[in-house]
PDB file of C-alpha atoms in Angstrom:
ATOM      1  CA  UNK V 406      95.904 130.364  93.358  1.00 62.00           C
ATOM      2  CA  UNK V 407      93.859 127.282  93.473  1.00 84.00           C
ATOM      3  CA  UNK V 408      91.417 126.220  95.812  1.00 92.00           C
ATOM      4  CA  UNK V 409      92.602 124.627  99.066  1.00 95.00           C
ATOM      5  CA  UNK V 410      91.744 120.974 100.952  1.00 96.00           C
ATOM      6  CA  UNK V 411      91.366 121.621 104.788  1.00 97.00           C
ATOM      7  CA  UNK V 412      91.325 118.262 107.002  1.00 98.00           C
ATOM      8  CA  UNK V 413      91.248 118.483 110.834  1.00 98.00           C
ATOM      9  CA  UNK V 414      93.370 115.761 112.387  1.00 98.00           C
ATOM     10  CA  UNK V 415      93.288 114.684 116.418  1.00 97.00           C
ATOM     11  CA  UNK V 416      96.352 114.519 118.139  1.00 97.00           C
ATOM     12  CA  UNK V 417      96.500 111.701 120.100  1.00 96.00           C
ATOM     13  CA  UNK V 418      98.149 110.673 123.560  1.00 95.00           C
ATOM     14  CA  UNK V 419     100.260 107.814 121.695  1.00 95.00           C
ATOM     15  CA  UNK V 420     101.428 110.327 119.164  1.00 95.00           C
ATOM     16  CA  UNK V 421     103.831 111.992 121.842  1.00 94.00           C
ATOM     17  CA  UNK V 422     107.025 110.983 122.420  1.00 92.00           C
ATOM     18  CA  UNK V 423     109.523 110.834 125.753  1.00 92.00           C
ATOM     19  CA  UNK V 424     109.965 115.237 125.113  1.00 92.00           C
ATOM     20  CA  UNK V 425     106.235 115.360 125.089  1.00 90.00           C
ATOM     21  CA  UNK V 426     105.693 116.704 121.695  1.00 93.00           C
ATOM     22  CA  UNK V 427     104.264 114.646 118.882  1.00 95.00           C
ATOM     23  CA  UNK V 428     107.214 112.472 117.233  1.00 94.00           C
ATOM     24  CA  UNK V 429     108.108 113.805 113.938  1.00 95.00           C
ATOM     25  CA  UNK V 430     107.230 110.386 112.017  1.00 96.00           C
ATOM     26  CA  UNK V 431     103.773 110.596 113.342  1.00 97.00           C
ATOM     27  CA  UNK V 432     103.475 113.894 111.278  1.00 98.00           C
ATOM     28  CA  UNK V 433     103.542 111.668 108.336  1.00 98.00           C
ATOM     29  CA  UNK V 434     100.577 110.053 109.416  1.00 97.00           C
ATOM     30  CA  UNK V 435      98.305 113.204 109.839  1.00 98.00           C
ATOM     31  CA  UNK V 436      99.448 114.388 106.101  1.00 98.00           C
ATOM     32  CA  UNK V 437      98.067 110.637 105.024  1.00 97.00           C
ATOM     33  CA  UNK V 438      94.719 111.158 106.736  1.00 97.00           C
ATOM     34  CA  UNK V 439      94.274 114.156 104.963  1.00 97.00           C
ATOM     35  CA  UNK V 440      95.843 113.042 102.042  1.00 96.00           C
ATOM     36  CA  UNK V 441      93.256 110.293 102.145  1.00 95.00           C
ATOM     37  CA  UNK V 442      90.176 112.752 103.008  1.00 96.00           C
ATOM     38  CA  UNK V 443      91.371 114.658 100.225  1.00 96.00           C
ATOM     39  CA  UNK V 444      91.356 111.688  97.400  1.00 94.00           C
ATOM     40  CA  UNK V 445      88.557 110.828  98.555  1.00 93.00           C
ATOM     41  CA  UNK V 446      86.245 113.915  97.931  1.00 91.00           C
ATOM     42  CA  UNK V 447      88.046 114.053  94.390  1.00 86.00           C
ATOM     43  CA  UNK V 448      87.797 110.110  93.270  1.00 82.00           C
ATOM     44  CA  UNK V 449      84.553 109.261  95.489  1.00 81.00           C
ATOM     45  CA  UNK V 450      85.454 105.972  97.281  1.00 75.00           C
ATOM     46  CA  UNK V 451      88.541 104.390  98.751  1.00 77.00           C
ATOM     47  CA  UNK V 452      91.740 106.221  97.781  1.00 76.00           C
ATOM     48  CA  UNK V 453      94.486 103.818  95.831  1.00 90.00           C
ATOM     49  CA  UNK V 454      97.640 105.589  95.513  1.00 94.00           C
ATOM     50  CA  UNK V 455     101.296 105.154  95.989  1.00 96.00           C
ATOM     51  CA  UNK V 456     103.657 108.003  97.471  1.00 97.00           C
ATOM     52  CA  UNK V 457     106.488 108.209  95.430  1.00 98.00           C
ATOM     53  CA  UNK V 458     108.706 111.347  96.747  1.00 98.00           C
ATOM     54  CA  UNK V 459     107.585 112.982 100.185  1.00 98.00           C
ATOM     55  CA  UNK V 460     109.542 116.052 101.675  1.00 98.00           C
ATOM     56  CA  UNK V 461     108.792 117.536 104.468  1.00 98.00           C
ATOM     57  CA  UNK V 462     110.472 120.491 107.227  1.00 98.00           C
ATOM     58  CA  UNK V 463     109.301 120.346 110.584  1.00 98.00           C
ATOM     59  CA  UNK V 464     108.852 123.955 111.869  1.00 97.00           C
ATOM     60  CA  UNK V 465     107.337 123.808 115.398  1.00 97.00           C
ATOM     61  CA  UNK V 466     106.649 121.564 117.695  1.00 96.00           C
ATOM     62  CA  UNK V 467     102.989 120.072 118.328  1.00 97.00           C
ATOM     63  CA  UNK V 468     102.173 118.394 121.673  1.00 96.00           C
ATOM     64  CA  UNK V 469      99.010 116.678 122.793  1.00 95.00           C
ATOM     65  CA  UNK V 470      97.118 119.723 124.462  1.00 95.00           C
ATOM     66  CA  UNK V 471      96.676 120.845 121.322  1.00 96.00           C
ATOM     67  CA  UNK V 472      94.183 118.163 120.917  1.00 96.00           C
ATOM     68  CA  UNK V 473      93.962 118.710 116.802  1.00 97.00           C
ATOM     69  CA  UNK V 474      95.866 119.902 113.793  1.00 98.00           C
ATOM     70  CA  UNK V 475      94.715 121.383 110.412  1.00 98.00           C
ATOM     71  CA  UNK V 476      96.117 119.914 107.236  1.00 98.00           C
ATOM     72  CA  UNK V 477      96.524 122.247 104.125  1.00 98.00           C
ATOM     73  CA  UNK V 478      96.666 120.403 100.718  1.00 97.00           C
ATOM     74  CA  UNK V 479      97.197 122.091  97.122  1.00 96.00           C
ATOM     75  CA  UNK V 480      97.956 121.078  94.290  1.00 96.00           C
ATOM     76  CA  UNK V 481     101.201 121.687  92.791  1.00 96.00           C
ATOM     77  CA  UNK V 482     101.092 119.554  89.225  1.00 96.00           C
ATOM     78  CA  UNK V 483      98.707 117.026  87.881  1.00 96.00           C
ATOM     79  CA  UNK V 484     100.119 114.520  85.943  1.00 97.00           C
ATOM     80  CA  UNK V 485      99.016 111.567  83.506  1.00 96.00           C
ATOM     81  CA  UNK V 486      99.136 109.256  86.947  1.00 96.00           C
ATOM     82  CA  UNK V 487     101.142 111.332  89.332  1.00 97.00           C
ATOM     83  CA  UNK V 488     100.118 114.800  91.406  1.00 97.00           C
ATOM     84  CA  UNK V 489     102.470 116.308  93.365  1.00 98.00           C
ATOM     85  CA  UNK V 490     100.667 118.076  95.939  1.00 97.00           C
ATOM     86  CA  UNK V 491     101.894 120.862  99.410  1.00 97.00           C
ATOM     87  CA  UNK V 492     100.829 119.793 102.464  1.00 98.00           C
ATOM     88  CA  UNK V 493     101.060 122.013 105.602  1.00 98.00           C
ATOM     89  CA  UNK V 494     100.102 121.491 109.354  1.00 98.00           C
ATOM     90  CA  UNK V 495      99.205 124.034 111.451  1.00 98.00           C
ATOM     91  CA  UNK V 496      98.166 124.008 114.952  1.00 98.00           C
ATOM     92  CA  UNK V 497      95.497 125.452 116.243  1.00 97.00           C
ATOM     93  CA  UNK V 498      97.349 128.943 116.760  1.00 97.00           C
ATOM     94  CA  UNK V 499      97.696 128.829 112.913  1.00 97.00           C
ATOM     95  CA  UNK V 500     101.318 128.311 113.548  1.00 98.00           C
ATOM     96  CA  UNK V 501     103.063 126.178 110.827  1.00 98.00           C
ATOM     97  CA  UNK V 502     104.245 123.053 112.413  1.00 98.00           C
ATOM     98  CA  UNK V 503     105.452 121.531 109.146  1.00 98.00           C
ATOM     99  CA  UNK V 504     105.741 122.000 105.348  1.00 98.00           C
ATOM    100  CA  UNK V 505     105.459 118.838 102.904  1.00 98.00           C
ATOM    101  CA  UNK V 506     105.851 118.440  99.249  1.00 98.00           C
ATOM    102  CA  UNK V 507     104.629 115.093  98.371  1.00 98.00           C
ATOM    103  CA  UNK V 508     103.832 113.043  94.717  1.00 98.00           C
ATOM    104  CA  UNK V 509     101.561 110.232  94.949  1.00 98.00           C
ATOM    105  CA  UNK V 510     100.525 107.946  92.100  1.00 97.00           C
ATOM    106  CA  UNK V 511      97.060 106.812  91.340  1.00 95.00           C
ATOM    107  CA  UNK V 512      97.329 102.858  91.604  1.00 94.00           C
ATOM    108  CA  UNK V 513      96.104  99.669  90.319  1.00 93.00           C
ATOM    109  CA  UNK V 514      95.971  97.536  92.899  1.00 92.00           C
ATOM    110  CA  UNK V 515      94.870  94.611  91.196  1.00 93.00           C
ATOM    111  CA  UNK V 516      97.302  94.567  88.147  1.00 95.00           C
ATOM    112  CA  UNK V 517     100.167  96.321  90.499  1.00 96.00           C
ATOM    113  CA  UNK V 518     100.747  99.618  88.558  1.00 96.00           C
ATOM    114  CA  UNK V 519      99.956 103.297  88.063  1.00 97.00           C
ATOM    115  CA  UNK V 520      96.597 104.303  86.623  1.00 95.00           C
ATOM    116  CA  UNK V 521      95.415 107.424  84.911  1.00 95.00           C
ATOM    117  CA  UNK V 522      92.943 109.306  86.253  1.00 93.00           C
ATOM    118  CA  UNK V 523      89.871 110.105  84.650  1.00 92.00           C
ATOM    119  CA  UNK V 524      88.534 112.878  82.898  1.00 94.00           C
ATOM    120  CA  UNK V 525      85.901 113.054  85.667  1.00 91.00           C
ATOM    121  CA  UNK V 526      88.704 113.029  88.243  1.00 91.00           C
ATOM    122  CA  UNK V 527      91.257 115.478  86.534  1.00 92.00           C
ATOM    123  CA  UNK V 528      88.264 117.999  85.982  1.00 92.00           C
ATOM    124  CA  UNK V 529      87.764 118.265  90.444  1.00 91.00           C
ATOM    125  CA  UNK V 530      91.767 118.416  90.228  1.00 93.00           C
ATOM    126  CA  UNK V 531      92.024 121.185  88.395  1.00 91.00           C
ATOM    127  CA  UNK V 532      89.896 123.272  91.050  1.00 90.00           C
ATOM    128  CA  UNK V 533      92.968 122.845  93.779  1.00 91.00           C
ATOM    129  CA  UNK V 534      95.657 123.827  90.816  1.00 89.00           C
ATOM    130  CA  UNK V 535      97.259 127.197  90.515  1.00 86.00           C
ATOM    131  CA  UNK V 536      95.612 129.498  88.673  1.00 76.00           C
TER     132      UNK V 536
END
């Protein structure tokens, strides 16, 4: 197994909802800040990618007195442009709160379409890949 990205995330007070857990579409957002966090250790400045496919199962609930959350990223494939990658959140009880399979594509922002990533940039990849 390959190596694993850990990113700590805050839960904040306008992340819970009316049933005082943290609404499941705000889930999406902690997986993006790590997401980010993550691309940017491996490419070494601002991340530019698209998400192309994102699933995701919600296993427990998290609610503000938790006060953080740990996201897991691995990488699943590495593609020419594309890496689909498993993202999990745990709270701090190491319970899983949800399970995400995303694919993201490295972008060109400027010219509006996928990129390849380098040689420099697939080499750090392959550390998080299965082995």
């Amino acid at each position: 197994m390959g190596a694993v990205f850990e990113h700590q995330v805050g839960v904040r007070w306008r992340d819970t909802d009316a049933l005082g857990h943290v609404n499941h579409v705000v889930f999406l957002t902690y997986l993006e800040e790590a997401r980010d966090a993550f691309y940017a250790k491996i490419i070494g400045s601002e991340p530019i990618y698209v998400v192309a496919r994102l699933e995701i199962d919600w296993t427990a609930e998290v609610r503000y007195e938790d006060r953080r959350v740990t996201v897991q990223i691995a990488v699943e494939r590495l593609g020419a442009t594309s890496l689909t990658t498993r993202e999990t959140i745990l709270t701090p009880s190491d319970q899983t709160a949800a399970r995400a399979r995303v694919v993201t594509v490295r972008w060109d922002a400027g010219r509006r379409r996928p990129v390849g990533f380098t040689d420099t940039e697939r080499e750090r990849l392959t550390h998080y890949l299965p082995g």
